[in-house]
């Protein structure tokens, strides 16, 4: 029989370590999001090939992330995080090195990008999974911890485009890719040496009350209680079984999946093509990211401070209204750069509220012992459209041009987010406020048989 582990003493070190690693990783990814498309555009001149590179990174990201949830639960997120970041650092560093040696044909570039995407998936998952435990150790409310996570993401998303745009404009895209490799290496070191060795260890048993509830749930449903190790596919199946039981998380997944597809096409193809055709250059890409990132930090800080007192549903859809369609339409209108930056800044403020809200909803509704596999499946299904976003956007630009593609993208964004808000499941967003997912919540609330469907997303990913 497993012994119960006493609650650890209050410590801010795990939370600071996880957030620091997230900041480094996201900063490097945002630099790469400017440097890599610009590198492909500069060397090939093809929007379609730029979209193909985005597909080569994101398809392995989604697939590997979906399959590694049970491994994160079994091996522990700390180990998964630092090892995958180390492999990503090597792969990212090879891109500028091979190009300098004249040994980087397009097929090799696709292979290196695919390795980075395959490692980023479980690495990002592992860092996110450690947030609830870090919050517990710091004795920080979950909504506030996810707010801090949102602030960290937004700060990194502000610094990354600014650094990336300036670096690419001054030194070329290969300098940005080299910096991305360095951030992967630094993130690996932070996780490996700054976090306590026992943190995120999947073998650590749940609290006694949760173990008892898990045993009761397992007896009734045949699901694993988390007390004894089980096989990979059984763990995978248990995560998927839980996903089918929650209509709110199902609805979240559909919405986030659609917006992620549109965002991926916008960020990886439409924005770089606009920057080239308008004559603003890569520095403009960095400026738009910085403008939106600064205000997103403000939004995330407000969310961290008062989100627990705000109506989640209203704030959530207001944020999407600001951050979605206006970005597409302002580029389509050929507005001057200062107007574009203003629209991105307003959108960033609204977007700053999204991740803290959805992160808190996920952690409240998912039992802790299922978090890795549920998080992995949910994120992967919500990100499933991202690999196609760049391909579709590149093909659309090639067929009908940039302006019609931007208009169509903005219209789809507006329709999908506003129609989703009419569904009754969203009323559930406020029902479990302040409660952490426990094992007894692994069963469907209504007692009815769950209906098959997509998995939940933790946060709306911003490509």
Short mmCIF file of C-alpha atoms in Angstrom, two decimals:
data_model
loop_
_atom_site.label_atom_id
_atom_site.label_comp_id
_atom_site.label_asym_id
_atom_site.label_seq_id
_atom_site.Cartn_x
_atom_site.Cartn_y
_atom_site.Cartn_z
CA UNK A 1 0.00 0.00 0.00
CA UNK A 2 1.30 3.45 -0.91
CA UNK A 3 2.14 5.78 1.92
CA UNK A 4 0.75 9.28 2.11
CA UNK A 5 3.23 12.09 1.55
CA UNK A 6 3.03 15.03 3.97
CA UNK A 7 2.34 18.38 2.36
CA UNK A 8 5.64 20.17 1.61
CA UNK A 9 6.55 23.40 3.36
CA UNK A 10 5.64 26.60 1.55
CA UNK A 11 8.21 27.46 -1.10
CA UNK A 12 8.15 29.90 -4.00
CA UNK A 13 11.14 28.26 -5.69
CA UNK A 14 9.15 25.74 -7.77
CA UNK A 15 6.70 28.34 -9.05
CA UNK A 16 9.47 30.81 -9.89
CA UNK A 17 11.46 28.03 -11.59
CA UNK A 18 8.56 26.84 -13.73
CA UNK A 19 7.61 30.37 -14.74
CA UNK A 20 11.24 31.22 -15.56
CA UNK A 21 11.57 28.15 -17.77
CA UNK A 22 8.29 29.03 -19.50
CA UNK A 23 9.50 32.59 -20.06
CA UNK A 24 12.77 31.47 -21.65
CA UNK A 25 11.08 28.86 -23.83
CA UNK A 26 8.30 31.15 -25.07
CA UNK A 27 10.74 33.99 -25.78
CA UNK A 28 12.83 31.74 -27.99
CA UNK A 29 9.76 30.37 -29.74
CA UNK A 30 8.49 33.88 -30.51
CA UNK A 31 11.89 34.87 -31.90
CA UNK A 32 11.84 31.78 -34.09
CA UNK A 33 8.27 32.56 -35.21
CA UNK A 34 9.68 35.66 -36.93
CA UNK A 35 13.10 34.36 -37.96
CA UNK A 36 12.05 31.04 -39.51
CA UNK A 37 9.27 32.30 -41.85
CA UNK A 38 11.45 35.23 -42.89
CA UNK A 39 14.35 32.88 -43.59
CA UNK A 40 12.16 30.72 -45.82
CA UNK A 41 10.65 33.73 -47.60
CA UNK A 42 14.10 35.23 -48.15
CA UNK A 43 15.60 32.02 -49.53
CA UNK A 44 12.64 30.71 -51.53
CA UNK A 45 10.28 33.66 -52.07
CA UNK A 46 7.35 31.25 -51.71
CA UNK A 47 4.42 31.69 -49.32
CA UNK A 48 3.46 28.07 -49.98
CA UNK A 49 6.87 26.77 -48.88
CA UNK A 50 6.69 29.01 -45.82
CA UNK A 51 3.41 27.35 -44.92
CA UNK A 52 4.97 23.93 -45.52
CA UNK A 53 7.72 24.68 -42.98
CA UNK A 54 5.08 25.70 -40.45
CA UNK A 55 3.29 22.41 -41.11
CA UNK A 56 6.54 20.44 -40.65
CA UNK A 57 6.95 21.92 -37.18
CA UNK A 58 3.40 21.84 -35.92
CA UNK A 59 2.23 18.43 -37.18
CA UNK A 60 4.83 16.55 -35.07
CA UNK A 61 4.14 18.96 -32.21
CA UNK A 62 0.48 18.00 -32.10
CA UNK A 63 0.95 14.28 -32.69
CA UNK A 64 3.79 13.70 -30.23
CA UNK A 65 2.14 15.84 -27.58
CA UNK A 66 -1.05 13.79 -27.82
CA UNK A 67 0.86 10.54 -27.31
CA UNK A 68 3.20 11.60 -24.50
CA UNK A 69 0.61 12.45 -21.84
CA UNK A 70 0.88 9.04 -20.15
CA UNK A 71 4.69 9.26 -20.27
CA UNK A 72 4.61 12.65 -18.56
CA UNK A 73 2.38 11.18 -15.84
CA UNK A 74 4.65 8.12 -15.52
CA UNK A 75 8.16 9.64 -15.80
CA UNK A 76 7.36 13.02 -14.30
CA UNK A 77 7.15 16.38 -16.08
CA UNK A 78 10.48 17.67 -14.75
CA UNK A 79 12.49 14.93 -16.49
CA UNK A 80 10.48 15.20 -19.70
CA UNK A 81 10.87 18.99 -19.80
CA UNK A 82 14.64 19.28 -19.49
CA UNK A 83 15.43 16.35 -21.79
CA UNK A 84 13.17 17.49 -24.63
CA UNK A 85 14.45 21.06 -24.38
CA UNK A 86 18.01 19.76 -24.66
CA UNK A 87 17.20 17.84 -27.86
CA UNK A 88 15.41 20.91 -29.25
CA UNK A 89 18.49 23.03 -28.56
CA UNK A 90 20.67 20.66 -30.60
CA UNK A 91 18.24 20.53 -33.52
CA UNK A 92 17.71 24.31 -33.55
CA UNK A 93 21.45 24.95 -33.40
CA UNK A 94 22.06 22.72 -36.41
CA UNK A 95 19.94 24.90 -38.72
CA UNK A 96 22.25 27.97 -38.84
CA UNK A 97 25.33 25.75 -38.64
CA UNK A 98 24.34 23.60 -41.64
CA UNK A 99 23.28 26.66 -43.62
CA UNK A 100 26.66 28.29 -43.00
CA UNK A 101 28.35 25.11 -44.24
CA UNK A 102 26.15 24.99 -47.34
CA UNK A 103 24.57 21.71 -46.20
CA UNK A 104 20.96 22.77 -45.64
CA UNK A 105 18.73 21.77 -48.56
CA UNK A 106 15.03 22.33 -48.04
CA UNK A 107 14.39 18.70 -47.08
CA UNK A 108 16.98 18.83 -44.29
CA UNK A 109 15.45 22.07 -43.01
CA UNK A 110 12.05 20.38 -42.86
CA UNK A 111 13.59 17.47 -40.92
CA UNK A 112 15.25 19.76 -38.35
CA UNK A 113 12.05 21.76 -37.91
CA UNK A 114 10.08 18.52 -37.44
CA UNK A 115 12.44 17.40 -34.66
CA UNK A 116 12.03 20.75 -32.91
CA UNK A 117 8.26 20.49 -33.14
CA UNK A 118 8.24 16.90 -31.88
CA UNK A 119 10.29 17.88 -28.82
CA UNK A 120 8.47 21.13 -28.13
CA UNK A 121 5.14 19.34 -27.71
CA UNK A 122 6.00 17.24 -24.63
CA UNK A 123 8.30 20.00 -23.34
CA UNK A 124 5.51 22.59 -23.31
CA UNK A 125 3.11 20.05 -21.84
CA UNK A 126 5.48 19.17 -19.00
CA UNK A 127 5.99 22.79 -17.99
CA UNK A 128 2.24 23.45 -17.94
CA UNK A 129 1.54 20.30 -15.91
CA UNK A 130 3.93 21.49 -13.20
CA UNK A 131 1.97 24.71 -12.60
CA UNK A 132 -0.64 23.18 -10.22
CA UNK A 133 2.00 21.49 -8.05
CA UNK A 134 4.09 24.66 -8.03
CA UNK A 135 1.00 26.59 -6.93
CA UNK A 136 0.37 24.07 -4.15
CA UNK A 137 3.95 24.33 -2.91
CA UNK A 138 3.79 28.14 -2.98
CA UNK A 139 0.32 28.11 -1.34
CA UNK A 140 -0.97 30.30 -4.17
CA UNK A 141 -4.62 30.09 -5.35
CA UNK A 142 -4.92 28.25 -8.66
CA UNK A 143 -6.52 31.15 -10.50
CA UNK A 144 -3.69 33.43 -9.39
CA UNK A 145 -1.06 30.88 -10.41
CA UNK A 146 -2.57 30.57 -13.88
CA UNK A 147 -2.70 34.35 -13.96
CA UNK A 148 1.03 34.49 -13.24
CA UNK A 149 1.52 31.91 -15.97
CA UNK A 150 -0.47 34.12 -18.34
CA UNK A 151 1.59 37.16 -17.40
CA UNK A 152 4.77 35.19 -18.02
CA UNK A 153 3.54 34.08 -21.42
CA UNK A 154 2.55 37.60 -22.38
CA UNK A 155 5.82 39.13 -21.19
CA UNK A 156 7.78 36.58 -23.17
CA UNK A 157 5.47 37.13 -26.15
CA UNK A 158 6.27 40.84 -25.91
CA UNK A 159 10.02 40.51 -25.56
CA UNK A 160 10.32 37.72 -28.14
CA UNK A 161 8.85 39.54 -31.16
CA UNK A 162 10.70 42.74 -30.26
CA UNK A 163 14.02 40.91 -30.04
CA UNK A 164 13.22 38.73 -33.03
CA UNK A 165 12.14 41.57 -35.30
CA UNK A 166 15.12 43.73 -34.40
CA UNK A 167 17.60 40.86 -34.60
CA UNK A 168 16.34 39.69 -37.98
CA UNK A 169 16.33 43.24 -39.37
CA UNK A 170 19.89 43.93 -38.15
CA UNK A 171 21.65 40.57 -38.42
CA UNK A 172 19.41 38.35 -40.53
CA UNK A 173 17.11 35.44 -39.71
CA UNK A 174 19.90 32.98 -38.89
CA UNK A 175 20.82 35.03 -35.82
CA UNK A 176 17.26 34.61 -34.58
CA UNK A 177 17.42 30.85 -35.12
CA UNK A 178 20.70 30.67 -33.19
CA UNK A 179 19.12 32.59 -30.32
CA UNK A 180 16.24 30.12 -30.30
CA UNK A 181 18.71 27.28 -29.80
CA UNK A 182 20.30 29.12 -26.89
CA UNK A 183 16.94 29.64 -25.18
CA UNK A 184 16.13 25.93 -25.44
CA UNK A 185 19.44 25.12 -23.76
CA UNK A 186 18.87 27.68 -21.00
CA UNK A 187 15.34 26.40 -20.35
CA UNK A 188 16.69 22.87 -19.99
CA UNK A 189 19.22 24.04 -17.40
CA UNK A 190 16.59 25.94 -15.42
CA UNK A 191 14.32 22.92 -15.14
CA UNK A 192 17.15 20.48 -14.43
CA UNK A 193 18.90 22.49 -11.73
CA UNK A 194 16.49 25.09 -10.34
CA UNK A 195 13.51 22.85 -9.56
CA UNK A 196 13.44 20.42 -6.63
CA UNK A 197 14.27 16.88 -7.72
CA UNK A 198 11.09 15.48 -6.23
CA UNK A 199 8.88 17.94 -8.08
CA UNK A 200 6.55 16.45 -10.65
CA UNK A 201 7.49 12.90 -9.78
CA UNK A 202 4.60 10.82 -11.06
CA UNK A 203 5.22 8.13 -8.44
CA UNK A 204 4.26 10.49 -5.65
CA UNK A 205 0.87 9.36 -4.36
CA UNK A 206 -2.17 11.56 -4.12
CA UNK A 207 -3.52 12.79 -0.76
CA UNK A 208 -5.43 10.21 1.26
CA UNK A 209 -8.86 11.67 0.51
CA UNK A 210 -8.13 11.70 -3.20
CA UNK A 211 -6.83 8.12 -3.07
CA UNK A 212 -10.03 6.96 -1.39
CA UNK A 213 -12.19 8.81 -3.90
CA UNK A 214 -10.10 7.43 -6.76
CA UNK A 215 -10.50 3.89 -5.46
CA UNK A 216 -14.27 4.33 -5.25
CA UNK A 217 -14.34 5.79 -8.77
CA UNK A 218 -12.24 2.92 -10.08
CA UNK A 219 -14.49 0.34 -8.44
CA UNK A 220 -17.56 1.82 -10.13
CA UNK A 221 -16.13 2.63 -13.55
CA UNK A 222 -13.17 0.31 -13.91
CA UNK A 223 -10.80 3.27 -14.26
CA UNK A 224 -7.39 3.28 -12.62
CA UNK A 225 -7.19 5.05 -9.27
CA UNK A 226 -3.60 6.13 -9.72
CA UNK A 227 -2.43 3.98 -6.78
CA UNK A 228 -0.74 1.28 -8.89
CA UNK A 229 1.16 1.56 -12.16
CA UNK A 230 -0.72 0.54 -15.29
CA UNK A 231 0.17 0.16 -18.95
CA UNK A 232 0.64 3.02 -21.38
CA UNK A 233 -2.48 2.39 -23.46
CA UNK A 234 -4.66 1.95 -20.39
CA UNK A 235 -3.45 5.31 -19.08
CA UNK A 236 -4.10 6.84 -22.50
CA UNK A 237 -7.60 5.37 -22.57
CA UNK A 238 -8.39 6.65 -19.08
CA UNK A 239 -7.46 10.16 -20.12
CA UNK A 240 -9.65 9.97 -23.21
CA UNK A 241 -12.53 8.48 -21.20
CA UNK A 242 -12.43 11.44 -18.86
CA UNK A 243 -12.37 13.87 -21.77
CA UNK A 244 -15.65 12.54 -23.11
CA UNK A 245 -17.45 13.32 -19.85
CA UNK A 246 -17.24 17.12 -19.77
CA UNK A 247 -19.36 19.14 -22.24
CA UNK A 248 -17.69 22.44 -21.31
CA UNK A 249 -14.21 21.20 -22.06
CA UNK A 250 -15.50 19.66 -25.28
CA UNK A 251 -16.94 23.01 -26.37
CA UNK A 252 -13.74 24.80 -25.41
CA UNK A 253 -11.77 22.44 -27.61
CA UNK A 254 -13.86 23.10 -30.70
CA UNK A 255 -13.63 26.86 -30.29
CA UNK A 256 -9.91 26.92 -29.52
CA UNK A 257 -9.21 24.51 -32.37
CA UNK A 258 -10.86 26.83 -34.90
CA UNK A 259 -9.17 29.98 -33.62
CA UNK A 260 -5.80 28.22 -33.42
CA UNK A 261 -6.04 27.25 -37.07
CA UNK A 262 -6.80 30.84 -38.05
CA UNK A 263 -4.10 32.26 -35.77
CA UNK A 264 -1.50 29.87 -37.17
CA UNK A 265 -2.19 30.96 -40.73
CA UNK A 266 -2.15 34.60 -39.68
CA UNK A 267 1.13 34.48 -37.75
CA UNK A 268 3.17 32.14 -39.96
CA UNK A 269 2.09 33.33 -43.42
CA UNK A 270 -0.29 36.29 -43.59
CA UNK A 271 1.60 38.64 -41.28
CA UNK A 272 5.03 38.00 -42.86
CA UNK A 273 3.59 38.36 -46.39
CA UNK A 274 1.89 41.62 -45.35
CA UNK A 275 5.17 42.89 -43.89
CA UNK A 276 6.98 42.13 -47.16
CA UNK A 277 4.32 43.48 -49.54
CA UNK A 278 3.69 46.64 -47.49
CA UNK A 279 7.39 47.41 -47.34
CA UNK A 280 7.40 47.52 -43.55
CA UNK A 281 9.80 44.58 -43.27
CA UNK A 282 10.46 42.17 -40.40
CA UNK A 283 10.76 44.98 -37.88
CA UNK A 284 7.02 45.62 -38.32
CA UNK A 285 6.29 42.01 -37.33
CA UNK A 286 8.22 42.57 -34.14
CA UNK A 287 6.43 45.86 -33.48
CA UNK A 288 2.99 44.28 -33.84
CA UNK A 289 3.97 41.51 -31.44
CA UNK A 290 5.39 44.00 -28.97
CA UNK A 291 2.34 46.28 -29.14
CA UNK A 292 -0.01 43.39 -28.48
CA UNK A 293 2.31 41.83 -25.93
CA UNK A 294 2.64 44.91 -23.73
CA UNK A 295 -1.11 45.34 -23.40
CA UNK A 296 -1.56 41.58 -22.99
CA UNK A 297 0.73 41.76 -19.97
CA UNK A 298 -1.53 44.43 -18.52
CA UNK A 299 -4.58 42.27 -19.19
CA UNK A 300 -2.94 39.23 -17.64
CA UNK A 301 -1.89 41.21 -14.55
CA UNK A 302 -5.46 42.41 -14.10
CA UNK A 303 -6.68 38.84 -14.58
CA UNK A 304 -4.23 37.57 -11.96
CA UNK A 305 -5.40 40.20 -9.50
CA UNK A 306 -9.18 40.23 -9.95
CA UNK A 307 -10.17 37.42 -12.35
CA UNK A 308 -11.61 35.42 -9.46
CA UNK A 309 -14.23 38.16 -9.02
CA UNK A 310 -15.14 38.61 -12.69
CA UNK A 311 -17.80 36.71 -14.68
CA UNK A 312 -15.66 34.34 -16.70
CA UNK A 313 -18.00 33.87 -19.64
CA UNK A 314 -18.47 37.58 -20.32
CA UNK A 315 -14.78 38.40 -19.98
CA UNK A 316 -13.78 35.42 -22.10
CA UNK A 317 -15.88 36.32 -25.14
CA UNK A 318 -15.13 40.02 -24.84
CA UNK A 319 -11.45 39.14 -24.96
CA UNK A 320 -11.91 37.04 -28.08
CA UNK A 321 -13.90 39.84 -29.72
CA UNK A 322 -10.98 42.22 -29.25
CA UNK A 323 -8.13 39.88 -30.13
CA UNK A 324 -9.64 38.06 -33.11
CA UNK A 325 -11.09 39.52 -36.30
CA UNK A 326 -9.80 43.14 -35.99
CA UNK A 327 -6.20 42.05 -36.62
CA UNK A 328 -7.11 40.48 -39.95
CA UNK A 329 -9.26 43.36 -41.09
CA UNK A 330 -6.83 46.17 -40.25
CA UNK A 331 -4.14 44.55 -42.41
CA UNK A 332 -6.65 44.05 -45.22
CA UNK A 333 -7.59 47.74 -45.14
CA UNK A 334 -4.02 48.86 -45.86
CA UNK A 335 -4.05 51.05 -42.77
CA UNK A 336 -0.90 52.94 -41.75
CA UNK A 337 1.44 51.23 -39.31
CA UNK A 338 0.33 53.29 -36.30
CA UNK A 339 -3.28 52.17 -36.80
CA UNK A 340 -2.17 48.55 -37.13
CA UNK A 341 -0.20 48.81 -33.90
CA UNK A 342 -3.19 50.35 -32.12
CA UNK A 343 -5.47 47.49 -33.17
CA UNK A 344 -2.90 44.92 -32.06
CA UNK A 345 -2.52 46.70 -28.72
CA UNK A 346 -6.28 46.66 -28.05
CA UNK A 347 -6.45 43.01 -29.08
CA UNK A 348 -3.55 42.12 -26.85
CA UNK A 349 -5.34 43.56 -23.82
CA UNK A 350 -8.37 41.41 -24.49
CA UNK A 351 -6.26 38.33 -25.16
CA UNK A 352 -4.48 38.74 -21.84
CA UNK A 353 -7.58 37.52 -19.99
CA UNK A 354 -8.04 34.29 -21.97
CA UNK A 355 -5.27 32.02 -20.74
CA UNK A 356 -5.72 32.63 -16.99
CA UNK A 357 -9.44 31.87 -17.26
CA UNK A 358 -9.11 28.70 -19.31
CA UNK A 359 -6.10 27.47 -17.36
CA UNK A 360 -8.04 27.77 -14.10
CA UNK A 361 -11.04 25.98 -15.64
CA UNK A 362 -8.88 23.04 -16.71
CA UNK A 363 -7.11 22.64 -13.37
CA UNK A 364 -10.41 22.87 -11.50
CA UNK A 365 -12.11 20.18 -13.56
CA UNK A 366 -9.39 17.58 -14.16
CA UNK A 367 -8.23 15.21 -11.37
CA UNK A 368 -4.56 15.76 -10.58
CA UNK A 369 -3.51 12.16 -11.32
CA UNK A 370 -5.04 12.44 -14.82
CA UNK A 371 -3.70 15.90 -15.58
CA UNK A 372 -0.79 14.95 -17.85
CA UNK A 373 -2.75 12.69 -20.19
CA UNK A 374 -5.89 14.89 -20.22
CA UNK A 375 -3.82 18.01 -20.80
CA UNK A 376 -1.88 16.31 -23.61
CA UNK A 377 -4.95 15.04 -25.44
CA UNK A 378 -6.85 18.28 -24.95
CA UNK A 379 -4.03 20.49 -26.18
CA UNK A 380 -3.30 18.23 -29.12
CA UNK A 381 -6.88 18.20 -30.33
CA UNK A 382 -7.15 21.94 -29.85
CA UNK A 383 -3.90 22.40 -31.76
CA UNK A 384 -4.79 19.91 -34.48
CA UNK A 385 -5.62 22.67 -36.95
CA UNK A 386 -2.39 24.59 -36.41
CA UNK A 387 -0.29 22.51 -38.85
CA UNK A 388 -2.94 23.15 -41.51
CA UNK A 389 -3.17 26.87 -40.78
CA UNK A 390 0.05 27.80 -42.53
CA UNK A 391 -0.62 25.45 -45.45
CA UNK A 392 -4.13 26.77 -46.02
CA UNK A 393 -3.08 30.40 -45.65
CA UNK A 394 -0.17 29.95 -48.04
CA UNK A 395 -2.37 28.21 -50.61
CA UNK A 396 -5.07 30.87 -50.27
CA UNK A 397 -2.60 33.71 -50.79
CA UNK A 398 -1.27 31.93 -53.86
CA UNK A 399 -4.79 31.48 -55.28
CA UNK A 400 -6.65 34.69 -54.45
CA UNK A 401 -4.08 37.05 -52.98
CA UNK A 402 -3.39 38.49 -49.55
CA UNK A 403 -6.33 40.90 -49.12
CA UNK A 404 -9.19 38.46 -49.83
CA UNK A 405 -7.51 35.89 -47.57
CA UNK A 406 -7.30 38.38 -44.71
CA UNK A 407 -10.96 39.37 -45.10
CA UNK A 408 -12.10 35.75 -45.16
CA UNK A 409 -9.98 34.92 -42.12
CA UNK A 410 -11.41 37.82 -40.13
CA UNK A 411 -14.98 36.87 -41.02
CA UNK A 412 -14.43 33.25 -39.98
CA UNK A 413 -12.86 34.35 -36.70
CA UNK A 414 -15.79 36.61 -35.84
CA UNK A 415 -18.41 34.00 -36.74
CA UNK A 416 -16.77 31.11 -34.87
CA UNK A 417 -16.19 32.96 -31.59
CA UNK A 418 -19.59 34.64 -31.47
CA UNK A 419 -21.60 31.55 -32.42
CA UNK A 420 -19.77 29.47 -29.80
CA UNK A 421 -20.88 31.90 -27.11
CA UNK A 422 -24.53 30.93 -27.68
CA UNK A 423 -24.02 27.38 -26.41
CA UNK A 424 -25.32 26.62 -22.88
CA UNK A 425 -22.15 24.78 -21.76
CA UNK A 426 -20.36 28.06 -21.13
CA UNK A 427 -22.47 28.65 -18.02
CA UNK A 428 -20.38 25.92 -16.38
CA UNK A 429 -17.25 28.11 -16.41
CA UNK A 430 -18.00 29.61 -12.98
CA UNK A 431 -19.46 26.57 -11.25
CA UNK A 432 -16.27 25.08 -9.73
CA UNK A 433 -14.38 28.27 -8.99
CA UNK A 434 -11.65 27.80 -6.41
CA UNK A 435 -11.78 23.99 -6.44
CA UNK A 436 -8.91 21.80 -7.59
CA UNK A 437 -9.74 18.73 -9.67
CA UNK A 438 -10.00 15.63 -7.48
CA UNK A 439 -10.33 11.99 -8.25
CA UNK A 440 -13.99 11.81 -7.42
CA UNK A 441 -14.68 14.23 -10.24
CA UNK A 442 -13.36 11.79 -12.80
CA UNK A 443 -16.90 10.49 -13.30
CA UNK A 444 -19.48 12.27 -15.47
CA UNK A 445 -21.45 14.67 -13.30
CA UNK A 446 -24.86 13.69 -14.55
CA UNK A 447 -24.33 9.97 -14.17
CA UNK A 448 -25.16 9.49 -17.83
CA UNK A 449 -22.93 7.70 -20.29
CA UNK A 450 -20.46 10.16 -21.78
CA UNK A 451 -20.69 10.90 -25.46
CA UNK A 452 -17.56 10.61 -27.58
CA UNK A 453 -16.04 13.89 -28.61
CA UNK A 454 -12.90 16.02 -28.80
CA UNK A 455 -10.73 16.74 -25.80
CA UNK A 456 -10.45 19.97 -23.86
CA UNK A 457 -7.81 22.60 -24.29
CA UNK A 458 -6.12 24.22 -21.36
CA UNK A 459 -5.49 27.57 -22.94
CA UNK A 460 -6.12 29.16 -26.32
CA UNK A 461 -2.72 28.76 -27.92
CA UNK A 462 -1.33 31.80 -29.72
CA UNK A 463 0.91 30.55 -32.53
#
